[in-house]
Amino acid sequence: MATVTLSNVVKRFGAFEVVHGANIDIKDGEFVVFVGPSGCGKSTLLRMIAGLEDISGGEIAIGGKLVNDVEPADRGIAMVFQSYALYPHMSVEQNLSFGLRMTGNPKADTDRRVKRAAEILRISELMDRRPKKLSGGQRQRVAIGRAIVREPQVFLFDEPLSNLDAELRVQMRVEISRLHKELGATMIYVTHDQTEAMTLADRIVVLRAGHIEQIGRPLDLYDDPDNLFVAGFVGSPKMNFIKAQIIGHDAGGVVVELAGQEKTRITQPLAGAAPETGSKVIVGVRPEHFGSAGEGDTDLVVTIDVVEHLGGTSFLYARTAHGEDVVIQRDAAKVPTTPEVTVSIRKSYLFDEKGLRLR
Amino acid sequence: MRNRNATAYRFLAPYLLIFSVFWVWPIISSFLISFQATRTVPWRFAPGFNWGRLIGDPAFFNALQNTLLILVIQVPVMIALAMVMAVLLNSPLLKAKGLYRFAFFAPVVVGEVAYSAVFRLMFSLDFGIVNKLLNSVGLPKIDWFSNVTPAMALIMIAVTWRWAGYNAIILLAGMQSIPEDVYEAATLDRVSKLKQFFYITLPLLKPVIVFCLVLSIIGTMQLFTEPFLITERGGPGGGTETLGLLLYRQGFRSLNFGYASAVAYTMAALAIVITLVQLWLTREKQ
Ligand SMILES: Nc1ncnc2c1ncn2[C@@H]1O[C@H](COP(=O)(O)OP(=O)(O)OP(=O)(O)O)[C@@H](O)[C@H]1O
Ligand SMILES: [Mg+2]
């Protein structure tokens, strides 16, 4: 078990900087998920921790020991690749034991570790098969098994579930959670799927274009995003963003009026300095924070385009009078029948023009 | 449907006609000729004539022995060398890869006569650069063309020079199709580069290596140009005569087509048998 600490880690490919000074403190036994859109540098960060990619600047420490110049094999990590990277010409058993056999680990110990990994992952019946003859989910298990056999202090996963179908993905997600509890090892997990991040993580690191946007527990990111990007990235369907303007300040805080809708005003208390009257802001409302008319701070009239029924809940795809798209979550029983409907805003977030949260 | 097939065959007809006349027929015809005595006019059917002679002909066994000797030494050495070249070309440390790839492949496209002439010059007793080099490091000159062992060595060196790069490029293509992350996984597993080569690269490359071996065996079985041009028609004294050369001598010097056909069929049969044995030995066991 070990901590992982990144201080001001920078990665450049030639003159092109892709990670701009990352600071992350990962606790012993923690499950941390790096999440962000494609190309934001998640894999690069993970590969630097693994030692597969050189570090252009900053320091990485594992278990308190600086590893910048330590060989990948000596870092006490194991990695599960997106493509599984199984040895195609070896049986499952050989895949699991290969590293140990090559480094002269005592046979009895190798057998014990392989057997244990196979049991944990329930692949004991597949031991003689080649990877080609396994299903995607089984290959994934073998890839994880190969990591377990190394008995690492830190597990690194690079989008391990992205090649699986939706159902299997959910199932493997649960298995990885279980594995984390069982092994108690530190785990770093890369994904671009925010649902995966929300369900697996102790803490989430949200990345964008090589910058860390926010680090926090899943619900903290959800309830208290630092900026527009995190607010939009976490949660499904996304948070709605509505243009607005500050029209004054009163005892309750700052008063905001939605663009083009004089009657829809929101008053929000702000701890920090409030922007001056007239500044443009963005109001963020999660789909589930719309209520029936009169239920919240303020009402808003929208026109419904499409209703998506998912069973228990439904999503209304609607437009404001000002032409902005909003998604509204409703109980299936309460779906309005008229196209025009008044909803209330029960909870909202304020962001300044640069996308930083106002609070 | 039937109509469409007929149209297709009509389009194919010119090709099929030429293929039949210039490929299929010679193959059948030479098989038939191998059962005829062809030094008499008219040729007459004599099944045991050529095949009987073959079994007792010292010239045939000499050529067979030379061919097999070259095969057994040159092919493995060349494939091993090609492997080294491919590893080199695949290494991220090597600069100017394009240049090397071109240089390795160039011998294949050089004309046979030109290349043979250059080899004769390079290995000439008194003026050749090879002997000069040997001399300069204190080794005695070698008379490459007058003694059997050096002459055989020369043939093997020449063939290897000509075809090693070609095989290296094929092996390189195979190597590059092995995914990088398999090696990364092995690196994380603390498997050294050398072990990665023997336990990952070689096994995964096996089908490509077998392909190269089969091509090379077939090529060497038909070896003709080098002994004909470099060691002057299998010299010294038949010391480098190959089956290909024997066939040529019998067929086009002595105009003994029956015997030449028998030799040709023996060569083809040997190539097939050796290749089959080899495919069987390297088959996927499962
Ligand atoms: N070897 C390389 N040479 C040059 N640029 C690279 C290299 N590897 C990655 N990059 C660049 O670095 C950036 C981050 O890449 P990275 O693979 O870390 O993204 P990612 O967040 O893992 O994306 P994805 O979700 O698509 O896997 C990208 O802009 C990519 O083009
Ligand atoms: Mg990636």
XYZ file of C-alpha atoms and ligand atoms in Angstrom:
677
model
C 0.000 0.000 0.000
C 1.330 3.418 -0.756
C 0.622 7.057 -1.276
C 1.178 8.682 -4.654
C 2.196 12.309 -4.829
C 2.506 14.419 -7.953
C 4.091 17.839 -7.543
C 4.096 20.269 -10.438
C 4.299 17.438 -12.922
C 4.791 18.660 -16.474
C 4.843 16.651 -19.683
C 6.075 17.902 -23.009
C 6.189 16.053 -26.298
C 8.864 18.045 -28.072
C 7.821 21.650 -27.666
C 4.193 20.698 -27.145
C 3.156 20.763 -23.491
C 0.299 18.413 -22.698
C 0.334 18.399 -18.874
C 0.850 21.789 -17.269
C 1.993 21.283 -13.696
C -0.238 18.747 -12.006
C -0.440 18.555 -8.210
C -2.241 15.540 -6.842
C -1.998 13.906 -3.419
C -3.305 10.377 -3.348
C -3.731 8.718 0.015
C -2.808 5.184 0.879
C -5.555 2.809 -0.221
C -7.528 5.505 -1.963
C -9.440 4.967 -5.208
C -8.790 7.998 -7.371
C -10.300 8.480 -10.800
C -8.822 10.771 -13.459
C -11.631 11.915 -15.660
C -11.822 14.323 -18.544
C -12.572 14.553 -22.242
C -10.491 12.780 -24.882
C -6.986 14.146 -25.290
C -6.864 15.969 -21.960
C -3.793 14.071 -20.779
C -5.252 11.374 -18.513
C -3.309 8.519 -20.058
C -0.151 10.599 -20.202
C -0.431 11.321 -16.487
C -1.016 7.662 -15.707
C 1.860 6.528 -17.909
C 4.170 8.967 -16.173
C 3.221 7.437 -12.831
C 3.896 4.003 -14.316
C 7.233 5.149 -15.712
C 6.313 4.336 -19.301
C 6.611 8.019 -20.158
C 9.406 10.324 -19.000
C 8.554 13.240 -16.764
C 9.485 16.599 -18.318
C 9.242 18.516 -15.045
C 8.161 18.174 -11.428
C 8.280 15.175 -9.151
C 6.383 11.957 -8.653
C 6.693 10.054 -5.394
C 5.227 6.651 -4.606
C 5.119 5.595 -0.966
C 7.047 8.727 -0.088
C 9.929 7.748 -2.363
C 10.842 9.914 -5.346
C 10.458 7.744 -8.455
C 11.344 10.128 -11.284
C 14.357 8.004 -12.175
C 13.132 4.635 -10.947
C 12.539 1.867 -13.495
C 8.856 1.078 -14.147
C 9.253 -2.414 -12.706
C 10.681 -1.049 -9.469
C 7.896 1.403 -8.713
C 5.611 -1.115 -7.066
C 2.854 -0.473 -9.572
C 0.869 -2.656 -11.941
C -1.037 -1.405 -14.930
C -4.121 -2.610 -16.756
C -4.184 -1.404 -20.344
C -7.215 -0.346 -22.328
C -6.347 -2.858 -25.031
C -5.603 -5.491 -22.333
C -2.119 -6.050 -23.844
C -2.263 -9.780 -23.149
C 0.473 -11.983 -24.560
C -1.415 -13.525 -27.494
C 0.706 -16.668 -27.752
C 0.384 -17.667 -24.113
C -2.402 -19.358 -22.205
C -4.187 -17.476 -19.450
C -2.071 -19.290 -16.881
C 1.137 -18.330 -18.712
C -0.064 -14.760 -19.106
C -0.511 -14.480 -15.366
C 2.754 -16.144 -14.426
C 5.002 -14.787 -17.207
C 6.542 -11.898 -15.294
C 7.207 -13.984 -12.214
C 8.682 -16.859 -14.199
C 10.977 -14.546 -16.144
C 12.357 -12.988 -12.992
C 13.059 -16.266 -11.244
C 10.377 -16.058 -8.580
C 10.170 -19.401 -6.685
C 7.729 -21.693 -8.452
C 5.642 -22.462 -5.379
C 5.096 -18.770 -4.737
C 4.252 -18.089 -8.379
C 1.699 -20.896 -8.355
C 0.155 -19.583 -5.166
C -0.174 -16.050 -6.511
C -1.591 -17.194 -9.856
C -4.085 -19.437 -8.117
C -5.191 -16.656 -5.808
C -5.610 -14.146 -8.640
C -7.588 -16.694 -10.637
C -9.865 -17.277 -7.687
C -10.406 -13.602 -6.985
C -11.360 -13.020 -10.612
C -13.136 -16.351 -11.113
C -11.112 -17.358 -14.140
C -9.852 -20.689 -12.806
C -11.647 -22.611 -15.559
C -10.049 -20.551 -18.304
C -6.431 -21.151 -17.359
C -5.531 -23.201 -20.456
C -7.121 -20.941 -23.029
C -5.408 -18.465 -25.286
C -6.603 -14.823 -25.141
C -8.056 -15.153 -28.641
C -10.567 -17.666 -27.300
C -11.823 -15.422 -24.488
C -14.663 -12.929 -24.453
C -13.936 -9.252 -23.870
C -14.940 -9.451 -20.233
C -12.791 -12.526 -19.661
C -9.797 -10.867 -21.293
C -10.310 -7.905 -19.030
C -10.261 -10.193 -16.009
C -7.036 -11.805 -17.163
C -5.496 -8.366 -17.639
C -6.506 -7.437 -14.102
C -5.277 -10.820 -12.891
C -1.879 -10.135 -14.364
C -1.778 -6.954 -12.311
C -2.907 -8.691 -9.111
C -0.223 -11.359 -9.453
C 2.434 -8.701 -9.143
C 1.032 -7.781 -5.718
C 1.607 -4.099 -6.384
C 1.158 -1.236 -3.990
C -0.600 0.830 -6.618
C -2.902 -0.331 -9.398
C -3.169 1.801 -12.514
C -6.119 1.333 -14.850
C -6.285 3.058 -18.232
C -9.892 3.013 -19.426
C -10.150 -0.694 -18.678
C -13.837 -0.972 -19.484
C -14.131 1.081 -22.626
C -14.032 -1.950 -24.922
C -16.890 -3.713 -23.170
C -20.588 -3.490 -23.887
C -22.787 -1.455 -21.565
C -24.043 -4.341 -19.459
C -20.634 -5.890 -18.945
C -19.253 -2.482 -18.114
C -21.627 -2.117 -15.201
C -20.807 -5.617 -14.011
C -17.033 -5.112 -14.220
C -17.395 -1.760 -12.487
C -18.863 -3.519 -9.499
C -16.103 -6.117 -9.624
C -13.401 -3.490 -9.617
C -15.046 -1.843 -6.624
C -15.107 -5.184 -4.848
C -11.477 -5.773 -5.764
C -10.527 -2.464 -4.253
C -12.193 -3.397 -0.978
C -10.653 -6.862 -1.016
C -7.091 -5.807 -1.779
C -7.098 -2.434 -0.072
C -4.464 -1.208 -2.521
C -4.204 2.320 -3.853
C -5.897 2.501 -7.231
C -5.707 5.126 -9.938
C -8.269 4.774 -12.640
C -8.562 6.690 -15.896
C -11.828 7.107 -17.723
C -13.704 9.647 -19.787
C -17.012 8.305 -18.538
C -18.270 10.458 -15.688
C -20.700 7.760 -14.501
C -17.782 5.390 -13.993
C -15.926 8.116 -12.154
C -18.871 8.944 -9.905
C -19.579 5.338 -8.982
C -16.039 4.109 -8.412
C -14.065 6.980 -6.982
C -13.203 7.981 -3.460
C -11.968 11.129 -5.112
C -12.141 12.398 -8.657
C -9.560 14.469 -10.491
C -11.206 16.378 -13.314
C -8.808 17.265 -16.118
C -9.162 19.506 -19.093
C -6.494 20.188 -21.711
C -3.695 19.252 -19.333
C -4.988 21.322 -16.416
C -6.569 20.000 -13.250
C -9.962 21.652 -12.989
C -10.973 20.269 -9.609
C -10.191 17.453 -7.190
C -12.834 16.198 -4.808
C -15.185 13.491 -3.673
C -17.837 12.609 -6.257
C -20.719 14.270 -4.433
C -18.631 17.344 -3.653
C -17.957 17.796 -7.345
C -21.614 17.285 -8.036
C -22.936 19.590 -5.344
C -20.199 22.151 -5.311
C -18.375 22.445 -8.629
C -15.581 25.004 -8.854
C -16.279 26.012 -12.410
C -18.457 25.686 -15.439
C -16.434 22.829 -16.901
C -16.729 20.597 -13.843
C -20.372 21.529 -13.412
C -21.065 20.527 -16.997
C -18.909 17.412 -16.961
C -20.233 15.784 -13.801
C -23.822 14.646 -13.836
C -25.988 13.163 -16.533
C -27.852 14.709 -18.245
C -25.626 17.748 -17.968
C -26.336 20.811 -15.919
C -28.295 23.452 -17.872
C -26.553 26.758 -18.426
C -28.682 29.862 -18.888
C -27.292 33.294 -19.691
C -28.107 35.976 -17.135
C -27.128 39.372 -15.841
C -26.624 40.858 -12.399
C -29.203 43.569 -11.870
C -28.534 44.531 -8.282
C -27.729 43.534 -4.760
C -30.006 43.266 -1.779
C -30.019 41.842 1.723
C -30.389 38.285 0.408
C -27.322 38.595 -1.841
C -26.912 39.260 -5.493
C -29.966 39.524 -7.759
C -29.726 37.895 -11.146
C -32.098 38.151 -14.064
C -32.166 35.532 -16.802
C -31.372 37.009 -20.197
C -34.491 38.209 -21.971
C -36.845 37.210 -19.156
C -37.529 40.086 -16.854
C -39.778 38.111 -14.573
C -37.258 35.364 -13.786
C -35.004 36.605 -11.066
C -32.841 34.658 -8.666
C -31.361 35.983 -5.465
C -28.221 34.266 -4.270
C -26.134 34.937 -1.200
C -22.420 35.231 -2.018
C -19.617 34.871 0.512
C -16.998 36.360 -1.800
C -16.994 39.662 -3.618
C -20.031 40.027 -5.857
C -19.501 41.254 -9.403
C -20.883 44.668 -10.113
C -24.346 45.295 -11.385
C -24.620 44.765 -15.110
C -22.021 41.964 -15.330
C -22.928 38.990 -17.413
C -23.133 35.691 -15.522
C -24.267 32.156 -16.185
C -26.878 30.378 -14.123
C -26.475 26.627 -13.867
C -29.461 24.454 -13.014
C -29.341 20.678 -12.808
C -32.265 18.903 -14.529
C -33.521 17.599 -11.179
C -33.506 21.064 -9.644
C -36.470 22.215 -11.627
C -39.736 21.915 -9.738
C -43.393 22.540 -10.429
C -44.523 26.140 -10.656
C -44.282 27.942 -7.350
C -42.121 25.302 -5.685
C -38.853 27.214 -5.821
C -37.283 30.652 -5.787
C -38.490 31.663 -9.172
C -40.594 30.509 -12.080
C -39.642 30.059 -15.673
C -41.827 29.479 -18.700
C -40.534 26.933 -21.201
C -41.800 25.259 -24.349
C -41.379 21.495 -24.530
C -39.924 19.993 -27.718
C -39.483 16.351 -26.838
C -40.286 14.163 -23.864
C -38.073 11.150 -23.159
C -39.726 8.534 -20.967
C -37.300 6.334 -19.094
C -39.876 4.611 -16.894
C -39.770 6.096 -13.413
C -38.498 9.451 -14.576
C -38.823 11.442 -17.734
C -36.700 14.120 -19.311
C -38.296 17.128 -20.918
C -36.234 18.739 -23.654
C -37.455 22.305 -23.726
C -36.584 25.865 -24.741
C -36.821 29.065 -22.744
C -38.579 32.093 -24.143
C -35.098 33.404 -24.931
C -34.328 30.326 -27.031
C -31.979 28.471 -24.713
C -32.193 24.693 -24.497
C -32.900 23.178 -21.113
C -33.377 19.609 -19.919
C -35.841 19.102 -17.092
C -36.229 15.972 -15.025
C -39.738 14.993 -13.931
C -41.479 12.076 -12.339
C -43.156 10.132 -15.077
C -46.518 10.792 -13.455
C -46.020 14.556 -13.549
C -45.190 15.057 -17.210
C -47.189 18.067 -18.402
C -49.531 17.646 -21.312
C -49.375 21.156 -22.720
C -46.355 22.258 -24.717
C -46.013 25.431 -22.707
C -45.301 24.927 -19.035
C -44.134 26.919 -16.053
C -41.391 25.388 -13.935
C -39.598 26.644 -10.877
C -35.884 26.753 -10.179
C -35.253 25.194 -6.791
C -31.491 25.374 -6.765
C -28.986 27.076 -8.992
C -25.295 27.849 -9.351
C -23.742 31.107 -10.502
C -20.687 31.339 -12.722
C -18.892 34.431 -13.889
C -18.104 35.107 -17.519
C -14.815 33.211 -17.326
C -16.663 30.166 -16.040
C -15.513 30.402 -12.435
C -18.051 29.671 -9.788
C -19.444 32.623 -7.785
C -20.145 31.628 -4.232
C -26.402 -15.872 -62.519
C -25.145 -18.439 -64.978
C -25.049 -15.705 -67.592
C -22.933 -13.516 -65.377
C -20.502 -16.340 -64.753
C -20.199 -16.902 -68.465
C -19.421 -13.229 -68.998
C -16.809 -13.361 -66.287
C -15.132 -16.326 -67.925
C -15.150 -14.592 -71.266
C -13.222 -11.733 -69.683
C -10.859 -14.185 -68.084
C -10.391 -16.204 -71.241
C -7.330 -14.376 -72.649
C -5.524 -14.796 -69.351
C -6.576 -18.406 -68.920
C -5.481 -19.185 -72.454
C -2.022 -17.718 -71.974
C -1.763 -19.277 -68.536
C -2.624 -22.682 -69.951
C -0.285 -22.502 -72.888
C 2.717 -21.030 -71.131
C 2.304 -22.384 -67.604
C 0.131 -25.440 -67.379
C 1.179 -27.076 -70.584
C 4.958 -26.810 -69.979
C 4.458 -28.326 -66.544
C 2.582 -31.275 -67.960
C 4.729 -31.507 -71.016
C 8.016 -31.545 -69.123
C 6.624 -34.267 -66.889
C 5.884 -36.348 -69.990
C 9.228 -35.494 -71.540
C 11.000 -36.754 -68.449
C 9.816 -40.231 -69.478
C 11.218 -39.988 -72.990
C 14.610 -40.598 -74.450
C 15.339 -37.257 -76.112
C 18.777 -37.784 -77.595
C 17.306 -39.891 -80.389
C 15.245 -38.668 -83.297
C 12.347 -39.049 -83.023
C 12.003 -38.995 -79.227
C 10.730 -42.272 -77.911
C 8.901 -43.294 -74.791
C 11.318 -44.931 -72.329
C 10.105 -44.572 -68.748
C 13.268 -45.755 -67.017
C 15.712 -43.995 -69.282
C 16.161 -40.593 -67.582
C 15.041 -41.581 -64.094
C 17.330 -44.604 -64.160
C 20.231 -42.435 -65.210
C 19.449 -39.912 -62.464
C 19.739 -42.495 -59.718
C 23.211 -43.495 -60.787
C 24.589 -40.172 -62.033
C 27.550 -38.825 -59.980
C 27.041 -35.371 -61.551
C 23.480 -35.326 -60.229
C 24.576 -36.321 -56.740
C 27.347 -33.750 -56.791
C 24.857 -31.024 -57.728
C 22.368 -32.275 -55.173
C 24.980 -32.299 -52.449
C 26.149 -28.779 -53.305
C 22.611 -27.458 -53.383
C 21.678 -29.015 -50.064
C 24.913 -27.854 -48.456
C 24.244 -24.281 -49.522
C 20.665 -24.642 -48.347
C 21.576 -25.958 -44.926
C 24.207 -23.328 -44.206
C 23.097 -20.265 -46.114
C 19.380 -20.162 -45.334
C 19.629 -20.240 -41.507
C 22.553 -17.798 -41.501
C 20.689 -15.435 -43.776
C 17.458 -15.538 -41.769
C 19.381 -14.962 -38.536
C 21.157 -12.031 -40.139
C 17.875 -10.700 -41.501
C 16.468 -10.899 -37.983
C 19.352 -8.847 -36.603
C 18.850 -6.289 -39.367
C 15.130 -6.126 -38.666
C 15.699 -5.603 -34.948
C 18.127 -2.827 -35.803
C 15.648 -1.178 -38.168
C 12.956 -1.433 -35.536
C 15.071 0.127 -32.807
C 14.096 3.635 -31.764
C 17.804 4.358 -31.298
C 18.595 4.034 -34.995
C 18.643 7.309 -36.911
C 18.063 7.669 -40.664
C 15.888 4.562 -40.804
C 14.668 5.296 -44.310
C 18.215 5.253 -45.615
C 18.953 1.884 -43.999
C 15.709 0.396 -45.218
C 16.598 1.456 -48.729
C 20.170 0.192 -48.433
C 19.006 -3.189 -47.124
C 16.473 -3.579 -49.886
C 18.621 -2.254 -52.730
C 20.459 -5.547 -53.541
C 17.172 -7.105 -54.613
C 16.673 -4.577 -57.369
C 20.261 -4.568 -58.616
C 20.608 -6.501 -61.881
C 21.961 -10.017 -61.465
C 24.735 -9.622 -64.009
C 25.938 -6.337 -62.544
C 25.970 -7.716 -59.053
C 27.804 -10.848 -60.120
C 30.435 -8.814 -61.920
C 30.978 -6.669 -58.848
C 31.335 -9.739 -56.667
C 33.885 -11.223 -59.067
C 35.883 -8.011 -58.816
C 35.633 -7.739 -55.051
C 36.798 -11.297 -54.545
C 39.455 -11.411 -57.252
C 42.728 -12.948 -56.099
C 45.106 -10.051 -56.645
C 42.978 -6.951 -57.070
C 39.924 -7.701 -54.942
C 39.134 -5.523 -51.984
C 38.279 -8.565 -49.881
C 41.753 -10.038 -50.178
C 43.280 -6.610 -49.593
C 41.311 -6.347 -46.381
C 42.333 -9.852 -45.326
C 45.930 -8.942 -46.034
C 45.735 -5.712 -44.096
C 44.695 -7.548 -40.943
C 47.495 -10.060 -41.444
C 45.497 -12.909 -42.936
C 46.633 -14.751 -46.060
C 44.961 -14.110 -49.411
C 42.280 -16.578 -50.425
C 41.913 -17.832 -53.945
C 38.139 -17.679 -53.992
C 37.636 -19.073 -57.466
C 40.080 -21.990 -57.659
C 39.251 -23.957 -54.530
C 35.985 -25.612 -53.776
C 35.497 -24.527 -50.149
C 36.145 -20.801 -50.682
C 34.076 -20.916 -53.862
C 31.140 -22.417 -51.994
C 31.577 -19.832 -49.259
C 31.610 -17.102 -51.875
C 28.322 -18.333 -53.350
C 26.741 -18.346 -49.898
C 28.047 -14.864 -49.107
C 26.716 -13.528 -52.397
C 23.257 -15.057 -52.022
C 23.066 -13.878 -48.434
C 24.080 -10.346 -49.399
C 21.435 -10.298 -52.061
C 18.461 -11.609 -50.088
C 19.080 -10.850 -46.394
C 17.690 -7.310 -46.656
C 14.624 -8.538 -48.459
C 13.869 -10.954 -45.628
C 14.713 -8.281 -43.071
C 12.020 -6.013 -44.496
C 9.444 -8.811 -44.311
C 10.451 -9.563 -40.710
C 10.352 -5.866 -39.881
C 6.782 -5.637 -41.122
C 5.931 -8.566 -38.870
C 7.637 -6.964 -35.884
C 5.815 -3.715 -36.364
C 2.492 -5.503 -36.259
C 3.129 -6.599 -32.662
C 1.367 -4.040 -30.454
C 3.629 -1.778 -28.438
C 1.652 -2.194 -25.233
C 2.485 -5.893 -25.051
C 6.107 -4.857 -24.620
C 5.096 -2.200 -22.118
C 3.262 -4.809 -20.103
C 6.372 -6.983 -20.183
C 8.537 -4.056 -19.113
C 6.266 -3.520 -16.126
C 6.588 -7.258 -15.475
C 10.344 -6.679 -15.169
C 11.100 -8.778 -18.245
C 14.399 -7.671 -19.802
C 14.619 -6.533 -23.428
C 16.542 -9.668 -24.346
C 13.927 -11.942 -22.789
C 11.190 -9.888 -24.443
C 12.821 -10.699 -27.762
C 13.046 -14.432 -27.124
C 9.735 -14.897 -25.335
C 7.519 -12.379 -27.115
C 8.976 -11.207 -30.424
C 10.232 -14.564 -31.697
C 7.116 -16.607 -30.870
C 4.812 -13.955 -32.297
C 6.978 -13.686 -35.382
C 7.033 -17.429 -36.009
C 4.569 -17.429 -38.912
C 6.572 -14.696 -40.632
C 9.857 -16.511 -40.030
C 8.379 -19.694 -41.478
C 7.215 -17.720 -44.493
C 10.733 -16.343 -45.014
C 12.234 -19.816 -44.609
C 9.896 -21.331 -47.177
C 10.634 -18.566 -49.678
C 14.373 -18.909 -49.116
C 14.353 -22.681 -49.392
C 12.491 -22.551 -52.665
C 14.827 -19.833 -53.909
C 17.989 -21.678 -52.937
C 16.748 -24.957 -54.416
C 16.623 -23.163 -57.757
C 19.966 -21.445 -57.279
C 21.468 -20.673 -60.682
C 22.706 -17.134 -61.273
C 25.465 -17.030 -58.674
C 27.219 -20.292 -59.568
C 26.716 -19.561 -63.247
C 28.095 -16.025 -63.258
C 30.278 -15.657 -60.177
C 32.036 -19.020 -60.025
C 31.809 -19.484 -63.780
C 29.387 -22.306 -64.432
C 29.763 -24.122 -61.187
C 33.541 -24.013 -61.032
C 36.059 -24.996 -59.955
C 35.480 -28.314 -61.672
C 31.816 -28.653 -60.745
C 32.614 -27.734 -57.132
C 29.756 -25.228 -57.011
C 27.467 -26.863 -59.523
C 23.886 -26.761 -58.319
C 20.808 -28.611 -59.521
C 19.734 -25.501 -61.386
C 23.020 -25.437 -63.227
C 22.905 -29.164 -64.002
C 19.452 -28.709 -65.425
C 20.653 -25.841 -67.576
C 23.657 -27.801 -68.791
C 21.639 -30.856 -69.668
C 18.732 -29.009 -71.221
C 20.284 -26.128 -73.082
C 23.904 -27.177 -73.618
C 23.441 -30.881 -74.377
C 19.839 -30.422 -75.537
C 18.898 -33.428 -73.452
C 15.410 -32.260 -72.510
C 14.275 -35.572 -71.090
C 17.006 -35.682 -68.493
C 16.701 -31.949 -67.739
C 13.007 -32.455 -67.095
C 13.718 -35.292 -64.700
C 16.168 -33.020 -62.818
C 13.591 -30.212 -62.778
C 10.960 -32.493 -61.294
C 13.416 -33.725 -58.689
C 14.167 -30.133 -57.678
C 10.502 -29.250 -57.378
C 9.741 -32.419 -55.420
C 12.617 -31.764 -53.032
C 11.507 -28.173 -52.453
C 7.985 -29.361 -51.712
C 9.122 -32.139 -49.385
C 11.513 -29.900 -47.446
C 8.883 -27.193 -47.136
C 6.250 -29.653 -45.932
C 8.606 -31.132 -43.349
C 9.408 -27.656 -42.183
C 5.769 -26.575 -41.971
C 5.049 -29.726 -40.025
C 7.908 -29.125 -37.600
C 6.825 -25.529 -36.902
C 3.090 -26.160 -36.854
C 0.900 -24.618 -34.189
C 0.566 -27.251 -31.501
C -2.865 -27.295 -29.924
N 3.734 10.160 -27.983
C 3.111 11.340 -28.143
N 3.654 12.308 -28.917
C 3.043 13.501 -29.074
N 1.884 13.842 -28.501
C 1.288 12.940 -27.717
C 1.866 11.630 -27.495
N 1.056 10.948 -26.675
C 0.021 11.773 -26.398
N 0.157 12.974 -27.017
C -0.762 14.114 -26.914
O -0.954 14.399 -25.555
C -2.285 14.771 -25.312
C -2.845 13.916 -24.211
O -2.922 12.584 -24.644
P -3.494 11.416 -23.747
O -3.311 10.145 -24.483
O -2.895 11.515 -22.399
O -5.025 11.783 -23.687
P -6.194 11.046 -22.908
O -6.724 12.021 -21.932
O -5.732 9.736 -22.392
O -7.253 10.848 -24.051
P -8.191 9.581 -24.382
O -9.388 9.704 -23.506
O -8.542 9.808 -25.813
O -7.392 8.338 -24.151
C -3.019 14.640 -26.624
O -3.150 15.930 -27.164
C -2.122 13.792 -27.467
O -2.234 14.155 -28.806
Mg -6.094 7.694 -22.952
